[in-house]
Coordinates of C-alpha atoms (C1' of nucleotides) in Angstrom, one line a residue:
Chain A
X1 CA -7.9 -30.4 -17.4
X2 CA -9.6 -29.6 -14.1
X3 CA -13.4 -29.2 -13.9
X4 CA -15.0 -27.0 -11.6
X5 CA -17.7 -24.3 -9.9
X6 CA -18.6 -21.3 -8.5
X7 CA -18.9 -20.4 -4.7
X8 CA -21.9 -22.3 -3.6
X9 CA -22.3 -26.1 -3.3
X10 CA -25.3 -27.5 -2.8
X11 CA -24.7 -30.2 -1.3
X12 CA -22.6 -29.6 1.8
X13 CA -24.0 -28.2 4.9
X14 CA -22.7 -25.0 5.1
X15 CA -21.9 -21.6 3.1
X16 CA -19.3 -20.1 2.4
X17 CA -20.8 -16.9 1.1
X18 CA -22.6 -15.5 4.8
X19 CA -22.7 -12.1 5.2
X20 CA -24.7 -9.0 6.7
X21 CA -26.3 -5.8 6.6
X22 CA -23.9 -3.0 6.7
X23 CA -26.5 -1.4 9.3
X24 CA -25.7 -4.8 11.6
X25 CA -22.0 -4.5 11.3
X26 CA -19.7 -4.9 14.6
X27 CA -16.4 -6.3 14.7
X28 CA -17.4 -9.3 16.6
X29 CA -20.4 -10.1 13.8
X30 CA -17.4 -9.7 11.3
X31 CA -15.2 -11.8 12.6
X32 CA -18.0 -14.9 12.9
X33 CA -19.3 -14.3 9.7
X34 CA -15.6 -15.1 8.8
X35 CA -14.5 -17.6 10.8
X36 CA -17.8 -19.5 9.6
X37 CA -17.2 -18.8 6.0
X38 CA -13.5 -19.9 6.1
X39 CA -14.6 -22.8 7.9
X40 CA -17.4 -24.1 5.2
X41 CA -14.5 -23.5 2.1
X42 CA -12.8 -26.1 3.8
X43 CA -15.4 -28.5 4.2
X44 CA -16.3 -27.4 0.6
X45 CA -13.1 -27.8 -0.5
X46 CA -12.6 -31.4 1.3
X47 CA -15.5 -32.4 -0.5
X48 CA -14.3 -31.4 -4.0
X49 CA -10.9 -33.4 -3.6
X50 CA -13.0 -36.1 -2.4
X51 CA -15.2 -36.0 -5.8
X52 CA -12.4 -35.0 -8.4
X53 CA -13.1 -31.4 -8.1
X54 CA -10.1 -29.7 -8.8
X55 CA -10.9 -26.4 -9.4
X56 CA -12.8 -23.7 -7.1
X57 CA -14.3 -20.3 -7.4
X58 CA -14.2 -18.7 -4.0
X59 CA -17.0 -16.5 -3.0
X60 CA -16.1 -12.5 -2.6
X61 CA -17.9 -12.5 0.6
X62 CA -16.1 -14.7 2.2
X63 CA -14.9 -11.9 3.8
X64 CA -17.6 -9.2 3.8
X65 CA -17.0 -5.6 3.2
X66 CA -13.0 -6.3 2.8
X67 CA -12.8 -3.3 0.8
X68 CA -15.4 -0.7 3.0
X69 CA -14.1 1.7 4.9
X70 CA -16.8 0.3 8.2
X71 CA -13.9 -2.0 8.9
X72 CA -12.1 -1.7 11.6
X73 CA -10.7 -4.9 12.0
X74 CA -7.0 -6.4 10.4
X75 CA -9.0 -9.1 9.2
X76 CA -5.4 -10.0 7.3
X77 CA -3.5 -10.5 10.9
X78 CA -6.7 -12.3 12.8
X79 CA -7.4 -14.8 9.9
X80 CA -3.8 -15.1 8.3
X81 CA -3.1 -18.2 10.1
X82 CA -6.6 -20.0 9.0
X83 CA -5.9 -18.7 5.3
X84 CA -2.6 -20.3 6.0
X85 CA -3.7 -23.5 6.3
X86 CA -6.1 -23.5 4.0
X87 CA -3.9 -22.8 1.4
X88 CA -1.1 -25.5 2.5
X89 CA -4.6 -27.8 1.8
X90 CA -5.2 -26.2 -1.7
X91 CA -1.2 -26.3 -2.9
X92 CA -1.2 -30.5 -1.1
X93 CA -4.1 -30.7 -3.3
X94 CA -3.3 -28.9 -6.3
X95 CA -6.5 -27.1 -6.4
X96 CA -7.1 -24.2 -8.9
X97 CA -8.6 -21.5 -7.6
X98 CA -10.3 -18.5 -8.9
X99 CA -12.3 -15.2 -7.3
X100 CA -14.4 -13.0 -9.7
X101 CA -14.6 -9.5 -8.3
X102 CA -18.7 -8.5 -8.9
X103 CA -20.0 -6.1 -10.7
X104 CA -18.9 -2.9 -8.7
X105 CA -15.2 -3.5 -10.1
X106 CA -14.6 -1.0 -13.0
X107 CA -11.4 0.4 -13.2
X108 CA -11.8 2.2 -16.7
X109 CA -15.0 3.8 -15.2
X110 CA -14.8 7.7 -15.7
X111 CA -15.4 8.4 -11.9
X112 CA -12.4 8.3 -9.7
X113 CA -14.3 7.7 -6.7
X114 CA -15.6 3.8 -8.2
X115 CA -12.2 3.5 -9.4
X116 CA -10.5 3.9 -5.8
X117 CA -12.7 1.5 -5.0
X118 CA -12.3 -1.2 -7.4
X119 CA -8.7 -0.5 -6.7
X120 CA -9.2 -1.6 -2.9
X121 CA -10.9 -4.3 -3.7
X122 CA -8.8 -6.1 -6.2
X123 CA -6.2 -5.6 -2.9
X124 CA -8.8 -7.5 -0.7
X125 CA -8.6 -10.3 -3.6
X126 CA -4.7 -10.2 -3.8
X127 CA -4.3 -10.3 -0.5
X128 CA -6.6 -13.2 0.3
X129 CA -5.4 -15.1 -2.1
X130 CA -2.0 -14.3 -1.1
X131 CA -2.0 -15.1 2.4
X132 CA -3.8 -18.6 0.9
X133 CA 0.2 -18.5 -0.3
X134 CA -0.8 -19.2 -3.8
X135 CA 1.4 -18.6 -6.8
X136 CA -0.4 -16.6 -10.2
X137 CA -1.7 -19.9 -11.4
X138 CA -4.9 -18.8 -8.7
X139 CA -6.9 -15.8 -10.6
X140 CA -8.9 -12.8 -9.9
X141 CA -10.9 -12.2 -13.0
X142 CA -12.9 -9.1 -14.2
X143 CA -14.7 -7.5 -17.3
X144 CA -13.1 -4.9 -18.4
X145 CA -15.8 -2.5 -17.7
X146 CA -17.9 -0.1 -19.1
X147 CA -18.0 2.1 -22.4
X148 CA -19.2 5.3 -22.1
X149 CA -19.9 5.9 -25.8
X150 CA -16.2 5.7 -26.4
X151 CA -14.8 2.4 -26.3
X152 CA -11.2 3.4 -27.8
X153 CA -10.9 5.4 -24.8
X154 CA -12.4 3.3 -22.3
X155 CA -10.1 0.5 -23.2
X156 CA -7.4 3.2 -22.9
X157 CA -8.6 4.1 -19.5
X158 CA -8.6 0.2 -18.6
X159 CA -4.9 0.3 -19.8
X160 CA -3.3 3.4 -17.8
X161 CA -5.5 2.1 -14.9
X162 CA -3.9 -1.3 -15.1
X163 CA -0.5 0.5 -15.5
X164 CA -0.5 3.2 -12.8
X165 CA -3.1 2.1 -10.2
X166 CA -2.5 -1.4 -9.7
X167 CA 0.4 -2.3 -7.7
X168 CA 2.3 -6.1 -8.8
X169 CA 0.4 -8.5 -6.3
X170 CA -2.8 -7.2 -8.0
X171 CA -1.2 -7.6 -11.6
X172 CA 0.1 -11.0 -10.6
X173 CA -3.4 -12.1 -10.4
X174 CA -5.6 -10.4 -12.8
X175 CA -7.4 -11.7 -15.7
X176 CA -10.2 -10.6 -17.8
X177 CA -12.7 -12.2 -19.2
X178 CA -15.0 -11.2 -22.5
X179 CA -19.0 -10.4 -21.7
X180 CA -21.7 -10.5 -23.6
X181 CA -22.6 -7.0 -24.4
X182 CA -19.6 -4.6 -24.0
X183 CA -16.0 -6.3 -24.7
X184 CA -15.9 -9.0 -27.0
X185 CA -13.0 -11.1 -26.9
X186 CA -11.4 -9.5 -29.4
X187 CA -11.1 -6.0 -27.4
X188 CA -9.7 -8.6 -24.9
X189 CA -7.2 -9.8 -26.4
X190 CA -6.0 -6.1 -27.7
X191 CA -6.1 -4.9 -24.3
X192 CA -4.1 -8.5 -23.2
X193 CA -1.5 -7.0 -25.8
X194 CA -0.8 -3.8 -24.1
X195 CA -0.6 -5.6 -20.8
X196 CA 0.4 -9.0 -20.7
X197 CA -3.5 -10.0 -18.7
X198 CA -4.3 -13.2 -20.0
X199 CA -7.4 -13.2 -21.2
X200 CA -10.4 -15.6 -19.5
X201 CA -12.5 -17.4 -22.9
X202 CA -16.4 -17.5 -21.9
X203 CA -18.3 -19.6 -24.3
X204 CA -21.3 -18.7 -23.6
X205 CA -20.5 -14.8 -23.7
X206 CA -18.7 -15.4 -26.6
X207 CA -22.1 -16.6 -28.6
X208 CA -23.9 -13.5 -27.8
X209 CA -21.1 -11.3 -28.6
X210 CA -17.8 -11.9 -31.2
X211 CA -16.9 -10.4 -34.2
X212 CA -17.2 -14.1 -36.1
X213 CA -14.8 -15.9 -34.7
X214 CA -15.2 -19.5 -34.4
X215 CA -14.7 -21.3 -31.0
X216 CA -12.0 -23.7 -31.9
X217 CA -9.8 -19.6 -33.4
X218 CA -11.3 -18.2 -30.3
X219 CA -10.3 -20.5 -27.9
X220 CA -7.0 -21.0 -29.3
X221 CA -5.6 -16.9 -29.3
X222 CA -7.2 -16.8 -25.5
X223 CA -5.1 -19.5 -24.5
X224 CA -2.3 -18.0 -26.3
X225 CA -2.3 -15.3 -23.5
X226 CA -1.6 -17.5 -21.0
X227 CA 1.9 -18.4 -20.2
X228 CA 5.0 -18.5 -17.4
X229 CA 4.0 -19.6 -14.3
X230 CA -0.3 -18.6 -14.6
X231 CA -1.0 -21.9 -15.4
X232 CA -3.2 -23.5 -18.3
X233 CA -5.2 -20.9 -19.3
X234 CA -8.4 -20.8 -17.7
X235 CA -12.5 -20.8 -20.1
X236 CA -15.4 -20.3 -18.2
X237 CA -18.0 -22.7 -20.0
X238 CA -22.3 -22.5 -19.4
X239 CA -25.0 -22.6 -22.5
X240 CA -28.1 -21.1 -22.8
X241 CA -30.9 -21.9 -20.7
X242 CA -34.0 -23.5 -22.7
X243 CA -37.3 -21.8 -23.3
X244 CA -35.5 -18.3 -21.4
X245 CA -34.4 -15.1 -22.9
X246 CA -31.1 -15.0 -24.4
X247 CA -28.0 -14.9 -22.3
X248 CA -29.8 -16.9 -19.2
X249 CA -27.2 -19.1 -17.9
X250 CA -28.3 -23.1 -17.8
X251 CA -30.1 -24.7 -14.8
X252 CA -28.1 -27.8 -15.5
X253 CA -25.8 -28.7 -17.6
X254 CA -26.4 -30.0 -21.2
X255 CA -23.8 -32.4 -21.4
X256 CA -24.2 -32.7 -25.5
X257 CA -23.2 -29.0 -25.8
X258 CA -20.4 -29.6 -23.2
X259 CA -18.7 -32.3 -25.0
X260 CA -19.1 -30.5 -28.0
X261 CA -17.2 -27.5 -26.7
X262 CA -14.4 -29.1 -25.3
X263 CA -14.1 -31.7 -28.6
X264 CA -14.0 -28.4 -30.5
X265 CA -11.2 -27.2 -28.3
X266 CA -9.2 -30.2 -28.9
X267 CA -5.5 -30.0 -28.8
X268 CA -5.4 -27.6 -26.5
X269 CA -5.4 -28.5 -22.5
X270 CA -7.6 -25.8 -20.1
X271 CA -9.4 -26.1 -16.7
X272 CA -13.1 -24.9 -17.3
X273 CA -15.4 -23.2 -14.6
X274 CA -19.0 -24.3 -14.8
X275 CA -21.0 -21.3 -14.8
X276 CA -24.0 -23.6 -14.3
X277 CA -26.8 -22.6 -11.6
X278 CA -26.6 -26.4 -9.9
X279 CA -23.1 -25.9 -9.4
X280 CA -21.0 -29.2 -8.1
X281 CA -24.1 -31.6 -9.4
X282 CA -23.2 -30.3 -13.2
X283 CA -19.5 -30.9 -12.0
X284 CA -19.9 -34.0 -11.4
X285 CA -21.4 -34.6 -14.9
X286 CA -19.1 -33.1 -16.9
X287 CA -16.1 -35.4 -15.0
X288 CA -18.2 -38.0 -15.7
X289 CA -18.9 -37.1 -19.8
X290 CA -15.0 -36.0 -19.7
X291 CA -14.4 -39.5 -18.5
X292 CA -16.6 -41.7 -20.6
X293 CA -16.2 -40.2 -24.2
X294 CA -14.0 -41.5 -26.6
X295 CA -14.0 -38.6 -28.6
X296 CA -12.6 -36.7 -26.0
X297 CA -8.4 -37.0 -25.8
X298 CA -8.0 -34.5 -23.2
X299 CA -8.5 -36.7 -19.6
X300 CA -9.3 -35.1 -16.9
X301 CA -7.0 -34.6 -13.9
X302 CA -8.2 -35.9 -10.3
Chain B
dC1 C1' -41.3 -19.3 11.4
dG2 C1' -42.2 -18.0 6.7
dC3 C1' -42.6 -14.3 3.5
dG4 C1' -40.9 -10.5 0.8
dG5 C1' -38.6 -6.1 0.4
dT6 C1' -34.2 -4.7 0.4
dC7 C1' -29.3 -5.0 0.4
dA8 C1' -22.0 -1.4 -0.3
dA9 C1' -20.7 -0.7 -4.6
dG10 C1' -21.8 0.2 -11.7
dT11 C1' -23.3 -0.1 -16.1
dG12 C1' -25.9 -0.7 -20.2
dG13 C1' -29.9 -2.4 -22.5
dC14 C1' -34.5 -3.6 -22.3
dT15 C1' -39.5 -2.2 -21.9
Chain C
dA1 C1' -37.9 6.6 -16.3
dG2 C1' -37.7 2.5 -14.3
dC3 C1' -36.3 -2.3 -14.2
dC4 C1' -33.4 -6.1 -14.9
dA5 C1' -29.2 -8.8 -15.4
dC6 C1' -24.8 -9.7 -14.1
dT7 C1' -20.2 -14.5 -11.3
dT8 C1' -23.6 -15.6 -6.6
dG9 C1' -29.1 -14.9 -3.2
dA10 C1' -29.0 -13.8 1.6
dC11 C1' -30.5 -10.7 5.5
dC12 C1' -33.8 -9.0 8.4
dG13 C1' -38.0 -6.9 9.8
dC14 C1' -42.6 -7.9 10.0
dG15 C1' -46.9 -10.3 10.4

DNA sequence: CGCGGTCAAGTGGCT
DNA sequence: AGCCACTTGACCGCG
């Protein structure tokens, strides 16, 4: 079991998310932007194998506006050889890494225009990822999308999407994950079914929208998804935020839920994103509870 | 130098 | 109809 968070850490000097105003692009300002952002993963990343961090989200911006048609620059040639050594550092390190596409990604939407778009950029994420020379166990995950008043036919439209648009080192990589107010896990794991995506568990999204299940069932057919060489399947884990509306993610994390979760989930081995707003500081706390709790059989690897 | 409006992109649900 | 939330706040013009 690796623990780990998304994108940002607070705690080293750098980010690893910079970007810019479409309005202030120029190839030179890409390229910086970049350079600087591929030089803060590492540092981010030397800091997570120094704290037992094993597992990653990488920003989407780490290279801007991959996917927009402003760029004129073969940002896959100019940075290959940085990605390249990054990822000899990830694969020395075994670190698991994820990317999670934003919002804008909807490949079942019923416009072709935002379709050939999410299309492009789930190539920008193969690619990176790619050149980082990692092997499916690194994911890109996404929701499936939205509904249109017909869900039967908007998981359809996910389906032939998945089937015709996508070419294989964008299937290698894909996952999706359930949300909280359009695809349950259960549509999930149907559309898994039909394609063979293993299917990302989220708690937390999970508790605002099922169809009954019970974590320890839930967690148990997502992970049955995963298989060959993906890797252990991956959960994204955050609770509720006190005193906020429903479905705010928590400041920090509430270790008491946490070890509950994953002592419900027992039996089963899984590295879990924090989806926790103080990012590596709530890592560090869940290694720690992970560590310390009897209860607990899975250990957690570092 | 700090503040705040706005930022490439979508969708659904809230008020 | 407009605003907000979402995996994540940051950029940049203005005073």
């Amino acid at each position: 079991m690796k623990i780990g968070y998304p994108c940002i850490n607070r705690s080293v000097n750098c980010r690893g998310n910079r970007t810019f105003r479409l309005a202030s692009y120029s190839p030179e300002r890409f390229i910086d932007v970049c350079t600087a952002n591929l030089d803060c993963l590492s540092q981010v990343l030397r800091y997570n194998v120094a704290s037992g961090i094993l597992f990653f989200r990488i920003s989407s911006d780490i290279i801007p506006f991959a996917s927009h048609p402003v760029l004129d620059v073969a940002w896959q040639e100019i940075l290959g050889e940085k990605l390249g050594e990054i990822g000899r550092y990830i694969r020395a390190n075994r670190i698991r890494i994820s990317m999670h596409p934003d919002q804008f990604v909807v490949i079942n939407s019923n416009r072709s225009d935002v379709v050939e778009r999410s299309v492009r950029e789930l190539e920008y994420h193969a690619d990176f990822l790619g050149l980082l020379g990692l092997s499916e166990d690194a994911r890109i995950q996404i929701h499936v999308g939205g509904v249109y008043g017909d869900r039967v036919g908007a998981m359809d439209r996910f389906i032939s999407s998945y089937h015709e648009l996508l070419d294989d080192r964008v299937r290698k990589y894909l996952s999706i994950e359930n949300d909280d107010r359009c695809y349950c896990l259960a549509d999930c794991l149907e559309i898994s079914r039909k394609t063979g995506i293993p299917v990302i568990f989220d708690n937390f999204h999970h508790s605002l929208l099922n169809r009954g299940e019970p974590v320890s069932g839930a967690m148990a057919s997502a992970a049955a998804t995963w298989g060959g060489g993906c890797g252990l399947p991956m959960v994204d884990y955050s609770s509720q935020e006190p005193g906020k509306r429903p479905g705010v993610h928590a400041e920090t994390i509430d270790t008491d839920d946490f070890s509950t979760f994953v002592e419900t989930c027992s039996g089963l081995d899984f590295d879990i994103m924090l989806e926790i707003k103080d990012k590596e500081k709530s890592a560090l706390q869940a290694i720690d509870c992970l560590s310390s709790d009897p209860r607990l059989i899975t250990g957690v690897d570092s």
